[in-house]
Short mmCIF file of C-alpha atoms in Angstrom, two decimals:
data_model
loop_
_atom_site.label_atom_id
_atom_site.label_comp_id
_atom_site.label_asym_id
_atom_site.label_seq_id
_atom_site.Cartn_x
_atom_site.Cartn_y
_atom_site.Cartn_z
CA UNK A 1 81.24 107.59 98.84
CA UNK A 2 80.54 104.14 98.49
CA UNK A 3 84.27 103.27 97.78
CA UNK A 4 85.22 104.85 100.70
CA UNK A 5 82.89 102.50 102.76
CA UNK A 6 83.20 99.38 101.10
CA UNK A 7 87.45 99.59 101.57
CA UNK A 8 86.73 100.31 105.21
CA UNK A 9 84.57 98.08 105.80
CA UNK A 10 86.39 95.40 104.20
CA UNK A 11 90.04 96.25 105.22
CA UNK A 12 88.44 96.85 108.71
CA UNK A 13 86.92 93.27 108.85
CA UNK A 14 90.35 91.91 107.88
CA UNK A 15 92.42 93.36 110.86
CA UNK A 16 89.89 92.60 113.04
CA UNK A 17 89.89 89.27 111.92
CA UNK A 18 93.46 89.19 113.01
CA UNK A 19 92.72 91.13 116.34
CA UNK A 20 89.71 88.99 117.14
CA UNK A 21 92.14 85.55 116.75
CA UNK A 22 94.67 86.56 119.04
CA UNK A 23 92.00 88.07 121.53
CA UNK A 24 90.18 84.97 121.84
CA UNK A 25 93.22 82.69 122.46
CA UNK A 26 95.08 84.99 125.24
CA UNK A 27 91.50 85.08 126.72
CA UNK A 28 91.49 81.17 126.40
CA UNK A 29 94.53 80.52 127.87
CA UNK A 30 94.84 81.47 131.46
CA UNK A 31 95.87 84.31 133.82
CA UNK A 32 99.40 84.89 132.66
CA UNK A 33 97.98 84.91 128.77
CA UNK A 34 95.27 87.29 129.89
CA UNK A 35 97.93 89.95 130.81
CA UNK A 36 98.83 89.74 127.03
CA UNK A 37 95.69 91.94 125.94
CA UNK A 38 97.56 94.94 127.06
CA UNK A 39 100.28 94.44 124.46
CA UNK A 40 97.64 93.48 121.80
CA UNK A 41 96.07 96.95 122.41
CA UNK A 42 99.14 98.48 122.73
CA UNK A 43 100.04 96.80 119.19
CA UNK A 44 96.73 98.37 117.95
CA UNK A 45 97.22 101.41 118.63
CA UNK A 46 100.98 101.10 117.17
CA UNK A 47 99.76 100.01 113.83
CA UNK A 48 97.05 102.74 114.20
CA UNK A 49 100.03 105.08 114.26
CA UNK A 50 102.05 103.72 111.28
CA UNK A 51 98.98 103.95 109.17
CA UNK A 52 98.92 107.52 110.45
CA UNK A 53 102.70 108.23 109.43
CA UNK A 54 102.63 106.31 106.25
CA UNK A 55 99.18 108.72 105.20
CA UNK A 56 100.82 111.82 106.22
CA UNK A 57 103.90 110.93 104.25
CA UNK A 58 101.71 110.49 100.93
CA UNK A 59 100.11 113.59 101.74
CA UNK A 60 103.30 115.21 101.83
CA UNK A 61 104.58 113.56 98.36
CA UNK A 62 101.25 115.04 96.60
CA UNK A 63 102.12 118.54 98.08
CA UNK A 64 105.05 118.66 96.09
CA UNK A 65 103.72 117.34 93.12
CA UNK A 66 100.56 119.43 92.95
CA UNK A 67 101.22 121.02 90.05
CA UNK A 68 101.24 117.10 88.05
CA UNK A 69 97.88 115.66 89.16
CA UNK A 70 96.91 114.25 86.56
CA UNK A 71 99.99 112.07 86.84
CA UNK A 72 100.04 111.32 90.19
CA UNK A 73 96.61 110.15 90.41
CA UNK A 74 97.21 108.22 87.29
CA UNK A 75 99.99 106.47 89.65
CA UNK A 76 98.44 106.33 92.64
CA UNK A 77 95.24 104.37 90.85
CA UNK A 78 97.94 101.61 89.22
CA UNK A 79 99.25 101.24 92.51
CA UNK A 80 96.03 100.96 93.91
CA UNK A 81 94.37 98.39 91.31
CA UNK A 82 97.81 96.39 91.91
CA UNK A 83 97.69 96.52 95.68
CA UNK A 84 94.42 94.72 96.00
CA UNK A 85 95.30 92.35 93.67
CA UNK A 86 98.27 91.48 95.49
CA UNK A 87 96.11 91.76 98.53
CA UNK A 88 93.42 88.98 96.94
CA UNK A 89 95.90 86.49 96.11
CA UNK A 90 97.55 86.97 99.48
CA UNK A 91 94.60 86.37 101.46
CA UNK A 92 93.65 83.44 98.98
CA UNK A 93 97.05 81.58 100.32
CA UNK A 94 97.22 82.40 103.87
CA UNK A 95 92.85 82.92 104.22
CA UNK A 96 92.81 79.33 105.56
CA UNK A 97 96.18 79.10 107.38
CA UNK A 98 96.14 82.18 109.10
CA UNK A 99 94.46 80.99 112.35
CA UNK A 100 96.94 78.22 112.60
CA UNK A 101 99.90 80.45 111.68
CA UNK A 102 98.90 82.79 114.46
CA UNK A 103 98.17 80.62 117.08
CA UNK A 104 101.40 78.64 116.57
CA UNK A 105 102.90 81.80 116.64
CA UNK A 106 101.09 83.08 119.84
CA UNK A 107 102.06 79.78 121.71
CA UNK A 108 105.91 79.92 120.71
CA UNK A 109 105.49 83.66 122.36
CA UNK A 110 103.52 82.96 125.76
CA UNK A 111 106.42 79.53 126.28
CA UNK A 112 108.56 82.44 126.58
CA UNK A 113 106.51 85.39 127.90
CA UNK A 114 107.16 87.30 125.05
CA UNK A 115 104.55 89.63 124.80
CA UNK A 116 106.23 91.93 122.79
CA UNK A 117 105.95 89.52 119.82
CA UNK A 118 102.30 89.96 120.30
CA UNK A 119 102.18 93.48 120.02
CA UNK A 120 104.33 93.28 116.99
CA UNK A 121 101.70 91.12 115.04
CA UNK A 122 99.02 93.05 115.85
CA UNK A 123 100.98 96.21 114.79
CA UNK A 124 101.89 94.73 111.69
CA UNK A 125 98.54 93.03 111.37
CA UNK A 126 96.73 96.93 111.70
CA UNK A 127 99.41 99.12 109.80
CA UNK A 128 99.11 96.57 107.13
CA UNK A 129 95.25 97.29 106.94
CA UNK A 130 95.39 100.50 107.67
CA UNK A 131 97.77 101.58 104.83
CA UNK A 132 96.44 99.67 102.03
CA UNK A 133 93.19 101.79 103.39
CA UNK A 134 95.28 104.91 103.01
CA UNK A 135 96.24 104.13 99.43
CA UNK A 136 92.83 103.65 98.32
CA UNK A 137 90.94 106.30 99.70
CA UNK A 138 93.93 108.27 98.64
CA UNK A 139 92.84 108.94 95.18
CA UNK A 140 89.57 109.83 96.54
CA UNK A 141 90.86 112.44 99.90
CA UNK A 142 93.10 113.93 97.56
CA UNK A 143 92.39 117.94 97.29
CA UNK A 144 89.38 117.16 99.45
CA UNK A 145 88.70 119.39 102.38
CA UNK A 146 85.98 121.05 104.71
CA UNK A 147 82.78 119.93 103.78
CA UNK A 148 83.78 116.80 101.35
CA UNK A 149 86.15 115.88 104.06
CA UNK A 150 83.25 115.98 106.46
CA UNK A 151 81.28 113.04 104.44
CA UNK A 152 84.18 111.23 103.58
CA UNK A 153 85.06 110.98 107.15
CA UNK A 154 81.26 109.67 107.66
CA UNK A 155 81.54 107.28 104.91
CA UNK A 156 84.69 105.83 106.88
CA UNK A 157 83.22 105.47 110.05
CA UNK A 158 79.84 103.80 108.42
CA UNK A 159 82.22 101.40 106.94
CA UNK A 160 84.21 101.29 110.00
CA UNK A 161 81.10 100.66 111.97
CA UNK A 162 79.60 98.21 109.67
CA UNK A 163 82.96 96.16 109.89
CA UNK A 164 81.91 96.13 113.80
CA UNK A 165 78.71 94.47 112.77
CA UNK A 166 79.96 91.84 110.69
CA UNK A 167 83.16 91.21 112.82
CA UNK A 168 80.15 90.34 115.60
CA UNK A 169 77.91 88.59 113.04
CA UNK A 170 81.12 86.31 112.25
CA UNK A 171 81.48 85.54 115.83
CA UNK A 172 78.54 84.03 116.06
CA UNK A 173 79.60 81.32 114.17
CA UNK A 174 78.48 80.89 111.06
CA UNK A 175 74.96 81.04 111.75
CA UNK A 176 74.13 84.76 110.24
CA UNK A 177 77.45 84.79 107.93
CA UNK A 178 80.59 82.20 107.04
CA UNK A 179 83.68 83.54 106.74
CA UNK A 180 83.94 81.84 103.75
CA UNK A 181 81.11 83.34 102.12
CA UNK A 182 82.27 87.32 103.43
CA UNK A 183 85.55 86.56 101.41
CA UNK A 184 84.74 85.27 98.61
CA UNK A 185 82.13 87.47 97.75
CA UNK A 186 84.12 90.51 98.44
CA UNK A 187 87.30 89.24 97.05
CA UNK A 188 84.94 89.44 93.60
CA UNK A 189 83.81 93.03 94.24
CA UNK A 190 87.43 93.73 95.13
CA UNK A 191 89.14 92.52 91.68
CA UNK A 192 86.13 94.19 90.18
CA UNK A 193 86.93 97.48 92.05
CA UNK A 194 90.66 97.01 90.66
CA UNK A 195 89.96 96.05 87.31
CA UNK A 196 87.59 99.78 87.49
CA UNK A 197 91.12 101.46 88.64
CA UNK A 198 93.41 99.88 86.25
CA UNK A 199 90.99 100.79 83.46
CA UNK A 200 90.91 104.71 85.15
CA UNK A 201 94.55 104.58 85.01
CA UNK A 202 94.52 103.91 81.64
CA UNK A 203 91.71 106.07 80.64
CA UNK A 204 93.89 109.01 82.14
CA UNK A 205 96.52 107.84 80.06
CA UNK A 206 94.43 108.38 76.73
CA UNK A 207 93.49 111.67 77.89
CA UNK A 208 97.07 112.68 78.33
CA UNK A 209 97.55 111.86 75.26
CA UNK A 210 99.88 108.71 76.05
CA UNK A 211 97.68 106.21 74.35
CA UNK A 212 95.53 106.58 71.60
CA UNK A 213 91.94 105.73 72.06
CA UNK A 214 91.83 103.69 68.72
CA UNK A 215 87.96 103.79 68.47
CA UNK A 216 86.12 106.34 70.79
CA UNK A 217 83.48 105.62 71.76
CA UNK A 218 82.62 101.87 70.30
CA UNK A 219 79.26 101.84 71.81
CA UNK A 220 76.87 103.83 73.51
CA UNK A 221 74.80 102.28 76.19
CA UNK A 222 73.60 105.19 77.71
CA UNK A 223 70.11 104.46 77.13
CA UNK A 224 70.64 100.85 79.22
CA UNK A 225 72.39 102.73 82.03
CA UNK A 226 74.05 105.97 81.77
CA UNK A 227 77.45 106.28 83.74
CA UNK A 228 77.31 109.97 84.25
CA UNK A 229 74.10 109.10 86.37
CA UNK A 230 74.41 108.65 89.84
CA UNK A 231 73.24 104.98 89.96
CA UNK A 232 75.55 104.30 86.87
CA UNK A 233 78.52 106.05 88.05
CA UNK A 234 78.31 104.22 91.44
CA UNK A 235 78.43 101.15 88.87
CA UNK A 236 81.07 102.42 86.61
CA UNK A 237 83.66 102.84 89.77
CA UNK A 238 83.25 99.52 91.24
CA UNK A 239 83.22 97.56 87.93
CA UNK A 240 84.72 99.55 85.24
CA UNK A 241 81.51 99.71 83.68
CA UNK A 242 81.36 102.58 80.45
CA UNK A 243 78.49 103.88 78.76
CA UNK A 244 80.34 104.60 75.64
CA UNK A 245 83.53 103.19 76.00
CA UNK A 246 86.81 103.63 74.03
CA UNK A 247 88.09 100.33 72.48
CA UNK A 248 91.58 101.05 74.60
CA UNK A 249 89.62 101.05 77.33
CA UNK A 250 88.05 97.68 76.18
CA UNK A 251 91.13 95.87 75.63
CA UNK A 252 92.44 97.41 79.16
CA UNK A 253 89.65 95.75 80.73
CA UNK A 254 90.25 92.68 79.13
CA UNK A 255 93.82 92.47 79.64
CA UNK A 256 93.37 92.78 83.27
CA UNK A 257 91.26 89.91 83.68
CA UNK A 258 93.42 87.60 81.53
CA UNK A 259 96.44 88.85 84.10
CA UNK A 260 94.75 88.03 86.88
CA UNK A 261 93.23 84.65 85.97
CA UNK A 262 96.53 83.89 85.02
CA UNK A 263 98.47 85.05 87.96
CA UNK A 264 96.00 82.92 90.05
CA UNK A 265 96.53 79.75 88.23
CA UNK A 266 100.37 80.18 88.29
CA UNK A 267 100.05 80.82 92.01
CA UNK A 268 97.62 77.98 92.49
CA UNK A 269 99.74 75.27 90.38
CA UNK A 270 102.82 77.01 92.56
CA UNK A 271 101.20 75.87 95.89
CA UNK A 272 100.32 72.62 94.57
CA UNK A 273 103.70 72.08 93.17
CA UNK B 1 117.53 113.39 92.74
CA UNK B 2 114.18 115.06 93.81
CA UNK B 3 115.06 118.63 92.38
CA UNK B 4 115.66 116.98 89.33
CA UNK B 5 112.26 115.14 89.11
CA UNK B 6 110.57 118.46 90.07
CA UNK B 7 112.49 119.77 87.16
CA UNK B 8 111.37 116.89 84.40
CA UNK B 9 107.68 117.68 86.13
CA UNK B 10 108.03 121.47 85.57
CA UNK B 11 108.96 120.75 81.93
CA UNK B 12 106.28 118.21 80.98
CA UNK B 13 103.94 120.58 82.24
CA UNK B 14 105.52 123.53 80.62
CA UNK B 15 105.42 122.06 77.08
CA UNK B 16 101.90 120.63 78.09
CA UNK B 17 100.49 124.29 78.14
CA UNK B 18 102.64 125.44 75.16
CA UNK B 19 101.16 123.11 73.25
CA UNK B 20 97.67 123.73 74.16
CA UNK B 21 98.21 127.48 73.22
CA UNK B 22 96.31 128.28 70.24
CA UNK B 23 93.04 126.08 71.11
CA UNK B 24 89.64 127.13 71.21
CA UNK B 25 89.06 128.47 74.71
CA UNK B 26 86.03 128.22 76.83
CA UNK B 27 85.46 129.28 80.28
CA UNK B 28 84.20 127.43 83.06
CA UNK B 29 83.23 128.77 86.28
CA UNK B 30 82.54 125.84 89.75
CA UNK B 31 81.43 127.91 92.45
CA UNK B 32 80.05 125.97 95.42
CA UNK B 33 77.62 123.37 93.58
CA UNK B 34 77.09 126.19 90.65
CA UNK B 35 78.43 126.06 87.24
CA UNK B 36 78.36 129.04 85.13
CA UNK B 37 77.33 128.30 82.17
CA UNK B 38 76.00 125.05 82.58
CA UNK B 39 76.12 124.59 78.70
CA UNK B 40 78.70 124.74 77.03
CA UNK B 41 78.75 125.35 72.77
CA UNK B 42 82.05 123.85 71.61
CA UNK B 43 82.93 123.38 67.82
CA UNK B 44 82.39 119.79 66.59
CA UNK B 45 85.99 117.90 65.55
CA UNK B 46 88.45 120.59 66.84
CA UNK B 47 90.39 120.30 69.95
CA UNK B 48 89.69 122.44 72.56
CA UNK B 49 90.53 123.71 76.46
CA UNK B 50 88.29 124.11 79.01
CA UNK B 51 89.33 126.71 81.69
CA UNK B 52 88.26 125.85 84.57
CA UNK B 53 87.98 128.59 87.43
CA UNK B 54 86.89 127.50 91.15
CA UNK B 55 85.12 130.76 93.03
CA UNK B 56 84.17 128.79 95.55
CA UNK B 57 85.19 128.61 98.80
CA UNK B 58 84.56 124.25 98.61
CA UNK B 59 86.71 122.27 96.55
CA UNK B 60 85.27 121.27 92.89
CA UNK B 61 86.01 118.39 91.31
CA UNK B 62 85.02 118.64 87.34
CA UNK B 63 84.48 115.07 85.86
CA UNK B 64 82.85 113.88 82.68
CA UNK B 65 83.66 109.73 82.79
CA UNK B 66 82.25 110.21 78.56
CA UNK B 67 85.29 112.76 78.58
CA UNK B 68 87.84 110.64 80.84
CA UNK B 69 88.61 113.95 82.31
CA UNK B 70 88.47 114.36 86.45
CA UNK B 71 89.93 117.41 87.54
CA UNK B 72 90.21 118.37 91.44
CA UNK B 73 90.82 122.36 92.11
CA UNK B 74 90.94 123.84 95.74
CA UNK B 75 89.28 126.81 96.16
CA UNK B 76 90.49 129.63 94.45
CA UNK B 77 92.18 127.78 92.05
CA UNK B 78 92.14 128.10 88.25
CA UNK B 79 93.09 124.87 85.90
CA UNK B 80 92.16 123.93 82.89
CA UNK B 81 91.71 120.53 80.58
CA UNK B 82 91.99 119.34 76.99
CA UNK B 83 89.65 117.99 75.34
CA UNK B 84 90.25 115.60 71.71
CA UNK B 85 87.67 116.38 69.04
CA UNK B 86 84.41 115.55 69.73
CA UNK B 87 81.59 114.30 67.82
CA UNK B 88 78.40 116.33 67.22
CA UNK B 89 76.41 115.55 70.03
CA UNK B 90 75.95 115.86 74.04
CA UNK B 91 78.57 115.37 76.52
CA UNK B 92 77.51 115.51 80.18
CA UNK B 93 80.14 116.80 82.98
CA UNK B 94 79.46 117.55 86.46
CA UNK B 95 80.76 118.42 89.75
CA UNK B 96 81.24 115.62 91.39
CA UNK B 97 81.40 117.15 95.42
CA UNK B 98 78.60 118.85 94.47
CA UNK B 99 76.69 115.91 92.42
CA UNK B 100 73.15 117.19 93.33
CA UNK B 101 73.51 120.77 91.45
CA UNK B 102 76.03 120.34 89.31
CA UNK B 103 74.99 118.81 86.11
CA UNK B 104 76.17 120.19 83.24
CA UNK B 105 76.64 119.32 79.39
CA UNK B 106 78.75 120.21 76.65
CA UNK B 107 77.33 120.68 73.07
CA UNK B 108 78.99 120.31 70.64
CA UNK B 109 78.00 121.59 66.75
#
């Protein structure tokens, strides 16, 4: 359950971010801007509906391959850890340009009254969100229904809700919250999260018998914090955390790190460059 | 293209169940936040299978993370998973859409 809020939340914040930008300047920039906002909620609610489409179509895919779970979720978590890593290094490049970008943007479309570039961006802006929300939670929806459903749904909407709350506190400027501060700390409890599902994706591998586990387990922490406890296992999906941990697992963990410090300093001296 | 993915599928999970044939078997029952038996005496260092039966009418999700096994089943629906020799020693599973009732723990001897 707390997944399911914090990727909300989170991817929530982010299209709002985007929303809130281009509300502000057609709201800041006369009458014939003003009649703008209708595309930007029309672009909303057409990104609303991708996300929608693009859900129901991964639905559909897991229908057919029912009888191969263990596989598909073992995909769908790789895709998942790699998405929000790609997702992380995006932001980290176009974090601090993207107000200029889309203002710039904005301004080239109201010289020529073209509000349908407006809803475009927003639609991209929310499918974009919304279907890197849908591949997340996917892993967790999947096979769920009446009653689990029910509480997923309410874990959504409390992160969904809570991305309300600190789109407002943003507003304000700074004062409660900096924008600088909400993304870097969650961009470390997002890497964290996908270094936990790239070492789940390999963990399923050992236990289809793909890998071997080399030494199982190599510790057991249990005592310090056990993972099968709910505390602990809250801890061991956000972070990768394992009571008694296989050394496969181990060198998973630590592979992923050393991938993504690297990728960030090759995209780093890249930008310099 | 897709038929013949299906068909590679179909396979893998054919052999899959051929070749868990002649393990030790051991029954499982998830039924709405209840797990019959709750304990579970398995033979220390031998493979075994887990058959896991869902006579509920909630979905059940078995998961041990000591195991590395998660398993989702519908209602109604029977699976079963593998496990590699264990230890002597305590394994804990549960259910983890019913966390609250659901604890359970394998022993193996």
């Amino acid at each position: 359950m707390g997944q399911v809020l914090f990727i909300v939340w989170r991817e929530s914040v982010e299209a709002m971010l985007v929303i809130g930008i281009l509300y502000a300047w057609l709201n800041n920039h006369g009458a014939a801007a003003a009649r703008g906002k209708r595309y930007l909620w029309g672009g909303v609610l057409a990104g609303l509906l991708c996300a929608i489409v693009l859900a129901l179509g991964l639905f559909g895919a897991a229908e057919l391959f029912s009888g191969a779970q263990d596989i598909f979720q073992t995909a769908m978590v790789f895709s998942a850890s790699a998405l929000i890593v790609h997702m992380v290094l995006w932001m980290r490049e176009h974090g601090r340009t993207l107000k200029k970008e889309l203002e710039s943007g904005l301004a080239d479309n109201a010289a020529r009254n073209n509000w349908w570039g407006v809803l475009t961006l927003t639609a991209i802006a929310v499918a974009r969100e919304g279907s890197e929300t849908v591949v997340f939670l996917y892993g967790m929806l999947a096979g769920a229904d009446g009653s689990t459903l029910l509480s997923m749904g309410g874990a959504a909407l409390a992160g969904f809700l809570l991305a309300l709350l600190t789109f407002f506190l943003l507003q304000l400027g700074g004062r409660f919250l900096s924008w600088r501060l909400f993304f870097r700390v969650t961009e470390v409890m997002l890497l964290l999260l996908a270094a936990a599902l790239f070492m789940s994706g390999v963990e399923h591998l050992i236990s289809m018998d793909y890998l071997p586990a080399l030494v199982d387990p190599l510790w057991d922490s249990s005592a310090l914090l056990d993972d099968m406890s709910p505390l602990g296992g809250v801890v061991a999906a956000l972070t990768g955390y394992r009571a008694h941990p296989a050394l496969m697992s181990l060198l998973a963990y630590g592979m992923f790190w050393l991938l993504v410090t690297g990728l960030m300093r090759w995209r780093q001296q890249q930008s310099a460059a | 293209m897709m038929r013949a993915w299906l068909m590679v599928w179909a396979l893998l999970l054919a052999s899959a169940s051929v070749w868990a044939e002649d393990l030790p078997v051991y029954r499982l029952e998830l039924k709405d936040g209840k797990l019959n038996p709750a304990r579970l005496q398995v033979a220390a260092g031998k493979k075994f299978k887990i058959e896991l039966i869902n006579s509920g009418k909630t979905p059940v999700e078995f998961e041990s993370i000591q195991l590395r096994k998660e398993k989702v089943l519908g209602p109604g629906v029977e699976s079963f998973v593998v496990v590699h020799p264990l230890s002597p020693g305590e394994y804990k599973f549960f259910d983890e859409f019913h966390m609250a009732t659901a604890q359970g723990v394998i022993v193996a001897k």
